[in-house]
Coordinates of C-alpha atoms in Angstrom, one line a residue:
M1 CA 11.5 -34.5 63.4
H2 CA 13.3 -37.7 62.4
A3 CA 16.8 -38.2 64.3
G4 CA 20.0 -37.4 62.2
I5 CA 18.7 -34.7 60.6
Q6 CA 19.2 -30.9 60.9
S7 CA 16.6 -29.1 60.3
R8 CA 16.3 -25.2 59.5
R9 CA 13.7 -23.4 60.3
C10 CA 12.3 -20.8 58.5
R11 CA 11.7 -17.4 59.9
F12 CA 8.1 -17.1 59.3
P13 CA 6.1 -18.7 61.5
R14 CA 5.0 -22.1 61.0
Q15 CA 7.8 -23.2 58.0
Y16 CA 10.4 -25.5 58.3
A17 CA 12.6 -27.4 55.8
P18 CA 14.8 -30.2 56.4
D19 CA 17.9 -30.4 54.9
G20 CA 17.4 -32.5 51.6
G21 CA 13.9 -31.8 52.2
H22 CA 11.6 -31.3 49.2
Q23 CA 9.6 -28.0 48.3
R24 CA 6.3 -29.4 50.0
G25 CA 8.3 -29.4 53.3
C26 CA 7.8 -26.0 53.9
R27 CA 4.2 -25.2 55.4
P28 CA 2.6 -22.2 53.6
S29 CA 1.9 -18.9 55.9
P30 CA 0.5 -16.1 54.1
P31 CA 1.3 -13.4 53.0
H32 CA 4.8 -15.5 51.9
H33 CA 5.3 -18.7 50.6
C34 CA 8.7 -20.5 51.5
R35 CA 9.3 -22.4 48.1
R36 CA 12.3 -23.5 49.2
C37 CA 14.8 -22.5 51.9
D38 CA 18.9 -22.4 51.3
E39 CA 20.0 -25.0 49.0
H40 CA 18.0 -28.0 49.7
G41 CA 17.0 -30.2 46.9
P42 CA 18.6 -31.3 43.1
R43 CA 17.0 -27.9 42.0
A44 CA 17.7 -25.1 44.5
G45 CA 18.9 -22.7 42.3
S46 CA 15.9 -22.5 40.2
F47 CA 13.3 -21.7 42.8
R48 CA 12.6 -18.3 44.5
R49 CA 13.8 -17.8 48.0
H50 CA 12.4 -15.6 51.0
G51 CA 15.5 -14.7 51.8
K52 CA 17.1 -16.0 55.3
C53 CA 16.6 -19.2 57.5
T54 CA 17.6 -20.1 61.1
D55 CA 19.1 -23.1 62.2
Q56 CA 17.7 -24.3 65.6
D57 CA 20.2 -22.6 67.6
G58 CA 19.2 -19.5 66.2
S59 CA 22.3 -18.8 63.9
V60 CA 21.4 -17.1 60.9
V61 CA 22.2 -18.6 57.5
S62 CA 22.0 -16.3 54.7
V63 CA 20.7 -16.7 51.7
R64 CA 21.0 -14.6 48.5
L65 CA 17.7 -13.6 47.0
A66 CA 17.4 -15.5 43.8
L67 CA 15.0 -13.6 41.6
S68 CA 15.2 -15.8 38.5
A69 CA 12.9 -13.7 35.9
G70 CA 11.0 -15.9 33.5
P71 CA 11.2 -15.4 29.4
G72 CA 8.0 -12.8 29.6
Q73 CA 9.6 -11.2 32.3
N74 CA 12.6 -10.5 30.6
A75 CA 11.1 -9.5 27.1
R76 CA 9.4 -6.5 28.9
A77 CA 12.3 -5.2 30.8
A78 CA 14.2 -5.4 27.3
D79 CA 11.3 -3.5 26.0
N80 CA 11.3 -0.7 28.6
R81 CA 15.2 -0.6 27.9
T82 CA 14.8 -0.5 24.4
G83 CA 11.9 2.6 25.0
A84 CA 13.7 4.5 27.4
F85 CA 16.8 4.6 25.1
L86 CA 14.4 5.6 21.8
T87 CA 12.1 7.9 23.6
P88 CA 14.5 11.0 23.5
L89 CA 15.4 10.6 20.0
L90 CA 11.6 10.0 18.7
I91 CA 11.0 13.2 21.1
V92 CA 13.5 15.3 19.1
L93 CA 12.5 13.7 15.7
A94 CA 8.5 14.6 16.9
L95 CA 9.7 18.3 17.5
A96 CA 12.0 18.6 13.8
T97 CA 8.9 17.2 12.2
L98 CA 6.1 18.7 13.4
F99 CA 7.3 22.5 14.4
P100 CA 7.8 23.3 11.1
L101 CA 4.4 22.0 9.8
G102 CA 2.9 23.7 12.8
Y103 CA 4.7 27.0 11.7
A104 CA 3.9 26.5 8.3
T105 CA 0.2 26.4 9.5
F106 CA 0.1 29.1 11.7
L107 CA 1.6 31.5 8.8
S108 CA -1.3 30.5 6.5
L109 CA -3.5 31.8 8.9
F110 CA -2.4 35.3 8.5
D111 CA -1.8 37.7 5.8
W112 CA 1.9 38.4 6.1
N113 CA 4.5 39.1 3.7
W114 CA 8.0 40.1 4.2
G115 CA 8.4 42.9 6.4
S116 CA 4.6 43.4 6.9
R117 CA 2.7 43.0 10.4
F118 CA 0.7 39.9 10.7
N119 CA -2.9 40.4 10.1
F120 CA -5.1 37.5 10.9
I121 CA -7.6 36.5 8.1
G122 CA -8.6 32.4 9.0
L123 CA -9.1 30.6 6.7
G124 CA -8.9 33.2 3.7
N125 CA -5.7 32.0 2.1
Y126 CA -7.0 28.5 1.8
L127 CA -10.4 29.7 0.0
A128 CA -8.0 31.5 -2.3
V129 CA -5.5 28.8 -2.6
L130 CA -8.7 26.4 -3.9
S131 CA -9.9 28.6 -6.2
N132 CA -6.6 29.0 -7.7
S133 CA -6.3 27.5 -11.2
E134 CA -2.4 28.0 -11.5
Y135 CA -2.4 26.2 -8.4
W136 CA -4.5 23.1 -9.4
A137 CA -2.5 23.2 -12.8
S138 CA 0.6 22.6 -10.9
L139 CA -0.9 19.8 -9.3
F140 CA -1.7 18.0 -12.3
R141 CA 1.9 18.5 -13.5
T142 CA 3.0 17.3 -10.4
A143 CA 0.9 14.4 -10.4
T144 CA 1.5 13.6 -14.6
F145 CA 5.2 13.4 -13.9
T146 CA 5.1 11.2 -10.4
V147 CA 2.9 9.0 -12.6
L148 CA 5.1 8.5 -15.8
A149 CA 8.5 8.7 -13.3
V150 CA 7.6 6.1 -11.1
G151 CA 6.2 3.7 -13.7
L152 CA 9.2 3.9 -16.0
E153 CA 11.9 3.8 -13.0
I154 CA 9.6 0.3 -11.7
A155 CA 9.9 -1.5 -15.4
L156 CA 13.5 -0.4 -15.9
G157 CA 14.5 -1.4 -12.3
L158 CA 12.5 -4.7 -12.5
A159 CA 14.3 -5.3 -15.9
L160 CA 17.4 -4.6 -14.8
A161 CA 17.4 -7.1 -11.9
L162 CA 16.0 -9.9 -13.6
A163 CA 18.7 -9.3 -15.9
V164 CA 21.3 -9.3 -13.4
D165 CA 19.6 -11.8 -11.3
R166 CA 19.1 -14.2 -14.0
A167 CA 22.8 -13.6 -15.4
G168 CA 24.4 -14.5 -12.3
R169 CA 27.9 -13.1 -10.9
N170 CA 28.9 -12.6 -14.5
I171 CA 27.9 -9.1 -14.7
A172 CA 27.3 -8.2 -11.0
W173 CA 30.0 -5.2 -11.6
L174 CA 26.7 -3.2 -12.9
R175 CA 25.4 -3.2 -9.6
T176 CA 28.1 -0.2 -9.2
V177 CA 27.6 1.5 -12.6
F178 CA 23.7 1.6 -11.7
I179 CA 24.0 2.7 -8.5
A180 CA 26.6 5.9 -9.1
P181 CA 24.0 8.3 -10.0
L182 CA 22.6 8.3 -6.8
M183 CA 25.7 9.4 -5.3
V184 CA 25.3 12.8 -6.5
S185 CA 22.4 15.1 -6.0
G186 CA 19.7 16.8 -7.5
I187 CA 20.9 20.1 -8.5
V188 CA 23.5 18.8 -9.5
V189 CA 22.2 16.1 -11.6
S190 CA 19.8 18.9 -13.0
L191 CA 22.5 21.0 -14.0
I192 CA 24.4 18.0 -16.0
W193 CA 21.8 17.5 -17.9
K194 CA 21.1 21.2 -18.5
V195 CA 24.8 21.6 -20.3
M196 CA 24.4 18.1 -22.2
L197 CA 20.9 19.2 -23.5
D198 CA 21.9 22.6 -24.6
P199 CA 20.9 23.3 -28.4
T200 CA 24.1 25.1 -29.0
L201 CA 26.8 23.6 -27.0
G202 CA 25.0 20.4 -25.5
V203 CA 26.8 17.0 -26.4
I204 CA 22.9 15.0 -27.2
P205 CA 21.9 18.0 -29.8
W206 CA 25.4 17.5 -31.6
L207 CA 24.9 14.1 -31.5
A208 CA 21.4 14.1 -32.9
A209 CA 22.3 16.5 -35.9
R210 CA 24.8 13.8 -36.7
V211 CA 22.4 11.5 -37.9
G212 CA 20.2 14.0 -39.3
I213 CA 18.0 15.1 -36.7
D214 CA 18.5 19.0 -36.7
G215 CA 17.1 21.8 -33.9
V216 CA 17.2 19.3 -30.5
N217 CA 16.0 21.5 -27.7
L218 CA 13.8 19.2 -25.2
L219 CA 14.1 21.6 -22.1
G220 CA 13.0 24.4 -24.6
D221 CA 10.1 23.0 -26.0
P222 CA 6.9 23.4 -23.9
S223 CA 5.4 20.1 -25.1
V224 CA 8.2 18.0 -24.3
A225 CA 10.4 19.5 -21.3
L226 CA 8.4 17.5 -18.9
P227 CA 9.0 14.1 -20.3
A228 CA 12.5 15.4 -20.6
L229 CA 12.5 15.7 -17.2
V230 CA 11.0 12.4 -16.7
L231 CA 13.5 10.4 -18.6
I232 CA 16.2 12.9 -16.5
D233 CA 14.6 11.3 -12.9
S234 CA 14.8 8.0 -14.3
W235 CA 18.5 7.5 -15.4
W236 CA 19.0 9.3 -11.7
Q237 CA 16.8 6.9 -9.3
T238 CA 16.4 3.9 -11.6
G239 CA 19.4 2.9 -9.6
F240 CA 17.7 2.8 -6.3
V241 CA 14.9 0.7 -7.7
F242 CA 17.2 -1.9 -9.0
V243 CA 18.8 -2.6 -6.1
I244 CA 16.1 -3.3 -3.9
L245 CA 14.2 -5.0 -6.1
Q246 CA 17.2 -7.3 -7.0
A247 CA 17.7 -7.8 -2.9
G248 CA 13.9 -9.1 -3.3
L249 CA 14.7 -11.6 -5.9
Q250 CA 17.7 -13.2 -4.2
A251 CA 15.3 -13.5 -1.1
L252 CA 12.6 -15.4 -3.2
P253 CA 12.5 -18.9 -2.0
P254 CA 13.6 -21.2 -4.9
Q255 CA 11.5 -24.2 -4.4
P256 CA 8.3 -22.7 -6.0
F257 CA 10.3 -22.1 -8.9
E258 CA 12.4 -25.5 -9.2
A259 CA 8.8 -27.3 -8.7
A260 CA 7.3 -25.3 -11.7
E261 CA 10.5 -26.0 -13.9
L262 CA 9.9 -29.6 -13.4
D263 CA 6.7 -29.4 -14.2
G264 CA 7.6 -27.5 -17.6
A265 CA 6.9 -23.9 -17.2
G266 CA 9.0 -21.5 -19.2
Y267 CA 10.8 -18.5 -17.9
L268 CA 8.0 -16.0 -19.0
Q269 CA 5.6 -18.1 -16.8
R270 CA 7.4 -18.3 -14.1
L271 CA 8.0 -14.5 -14.0
R272 CA 4.2 -14.0 -14.5
Y273 CA 3.1 -16.8 -12.0
L274 CA 5.3 -16.7 -9.6
T275 CA 7.9 -14.1 -9.6
I276 CA 5.6 -11.1 -10.2
P277 CA 2.9 -12.1 -7.9
M278 CA 5.8 -12.9 -5.2
M279 CA 7.1 -9.4 -5.6
A280 CA 3.9 -7.1 -5.3
P281 CA 4.6 -6.6 -2.1
L282 CA 8.2 -5.1 -2.5
L283 CA 7.0 -3.6 -5.7
L284 CA 4.2 -1.3 -3.9
V285 CA 6.7 -0.5 -1.5
V286 CA 9.1 0.8 -3.5
A287 CA 6.7 2.6 -5.9
G288 CA 5.3 4.0 -2.6
I289 CA 8.7 5.3 -1.6
R290 CA 9.6 6.8 -5.1
A291 CA 5.9 8.8 -5.3
I292 CA 6.6 10.5 -2.6
D293 CA 9.9 11.4 -3.5
C294 CA 8.7 12.4 -7.0
L295 CA 5.5 14.8 -5.4
K296 CA 8.3 16.8 -4.1
V297 CA 10.3 17.5 -7.5
F298 CA 11.8 20.5 -6.9
A299 CA 15.8 20.4 -7.7
L300 CA 15.3 19.1 -11.6
A301 CA 12.8 21.6 -12.1
F302 CA 15.3 24.5 -10.8
G303 CA 17.8 23.8 -11.9
T304 CA 16.9 22.7 -15.6
T305 CA 13.9 24.5 -16.6
D306 CA 13.3 26.9 -14.0
G307 CA 9.6 26.0 -14.2
G308 CA 9.7 27.0 -17.7
P309 CA 9.1 27.2 -20.5
G310 CA 6.1 29.1 -19.8
Q311 CA 4.7 26.9 -17.2
A312 CA 5.2 23.5 -18.8
T313 CA 7.1 22.2 -15.8
E314 CA 6.4 24.7 -13.1
F315 CA 5.4 22.1 -10.5
T316 CA 3.6 22.9 -6.8
Q317 CA 7.2 23.1 -5.3
M318 CA 8.0 25.4 -8.0
L319 CA 4.8 27.7 -7.5
A320 CA 5.1 28.0 -3.7
Y321 CA 8.7 29.0 -4.3
R322 CA 8.0 31.4 -6.7
T323 CA 5.0 32.5 -4.4
A324 CA 6.9 33.2 -1.5
F325 CA 10.3 34.3 -2.7
R326 CA 9.7 36.3 -6.2
S327 CA 6.0 37.6 -5.3
H328 CA 6.6 37.7 -1.9
Q329 CA 3.8 36.3 -0.5
M330 CA 4.7 33.9 2.3
S331 CA 1.5 33.2 3.9
M332 CA -0.3 32.1 0.5
A333 CA 2.9 29.9 -0.5
M334 CA 2.8 28.2 3.2
T335 CA -0.9 27.7 2.6
M336 CA -0.2 26.0 -0.7
M337 CA 2.4 23.6 0.7
V338 CA 0.1 22.8 3.9
V339 CA -2.9 21.8 1.3
F340 CA -0.6 19.6 -0.7
A341 CA 1.1 18.1 2.4
F342 CA -2.6 17.3 3.4
M343 CA -3.3 15.7 0.0
I344 CA -0.7 13.6 0.1
G345 CA -1.4 12.6 3.5
A346 CA -4.8 11.8 2.6
A347 CA -4.0 9.6 -0.5
A348 CA -1.5 7.8 1.7
L349 CA -4.4 6.7 4.3
V350 CA -6.8 5.8 1.4
V351 CA -3.8 3.7 0.0
L352 CA -3.2 1.8 3.4
G353 CA -7.1 1.3 4.2
I354 CA -7.4 -0.2 0.6
R355 CA -4.1 -2.4 1.5
G356 CA -5.6 -3.2 4.8
L357 CA -8.7 -3.8 3.8
R358 CA -7.4 -6.6 1.0
S359 CA -5.0 -8.3 3.3
R360 CA -7.8 -8.4 6.0
S361 CA -10.0 -10.1 3.0
R362 CA -7.2 -12.5 1.9
A363 CA -6.9 -13.5 5.6

């Protein structure tokens, strides 16, 4: 030891560190490693300390344990806290989602009607559903409605978003107008349009008669009832597509468009080669959301046509409702919806798989 330097000895054997000494002044002794004792050195607070050191006279110098965690440890701790908070909510959501589906699957294995005993028949209901021509016809009508409605809503929503984006803030107030129908429930929308399209008292047949078109009965004609529901759904949900796509247009980087304009590209060329390709992922997401919603169509058909005229608008959920609450075949209705949910899930997995393959091929 050098004279005039008050040294502190670690409580662990063969370890000491003089005041102002360097980290290497502490000699390692397993299993502990004295990085620095107390506050030696100009960067004392940045190292871990083993706790307490003693002076030569045996007095104890208290040193707080400074365990400064690194960024990775902080991130893991934050993730653990987030998981602890989210786990109860995820469990509740999982139970709320899986329990009804599981109960429907359970009922589909029995021959059970209102008030009757449970009679286990296994896959008998599934065989009956898959061989039911009415069920396949309802699936075809549902798919037709979905394709027409989603296509029209995407086209109208994109056109409106492009128009508002190009016009700037001059017609920004139109956003409120387009969003307003979204604030109304589906059954209310259906009742409003049922009154407006009524052949006797409706305002639309009255206006059509003023221009020489008599006998307009869109909801009562089997050939046009389904397209009429497509138009009603488009009026109702185009605002949702418009809001999402306009936000996507505003988020696009301006540099590619400025460079293309300097190169002499017109608006249509920029739209075709820049806007649409850059908006394609968002368009697919919006189309997927709307497709799932359209596949579940029930309120519009129930409130306007009640599945008619005939079976022109009897979609899959309408058929299941009629089977359960009018024919009182609850197990058969549950089987229809389980098969329908399985088909939707399988189609979604196929689409996601194709998208994943395309992403990996591009990478």
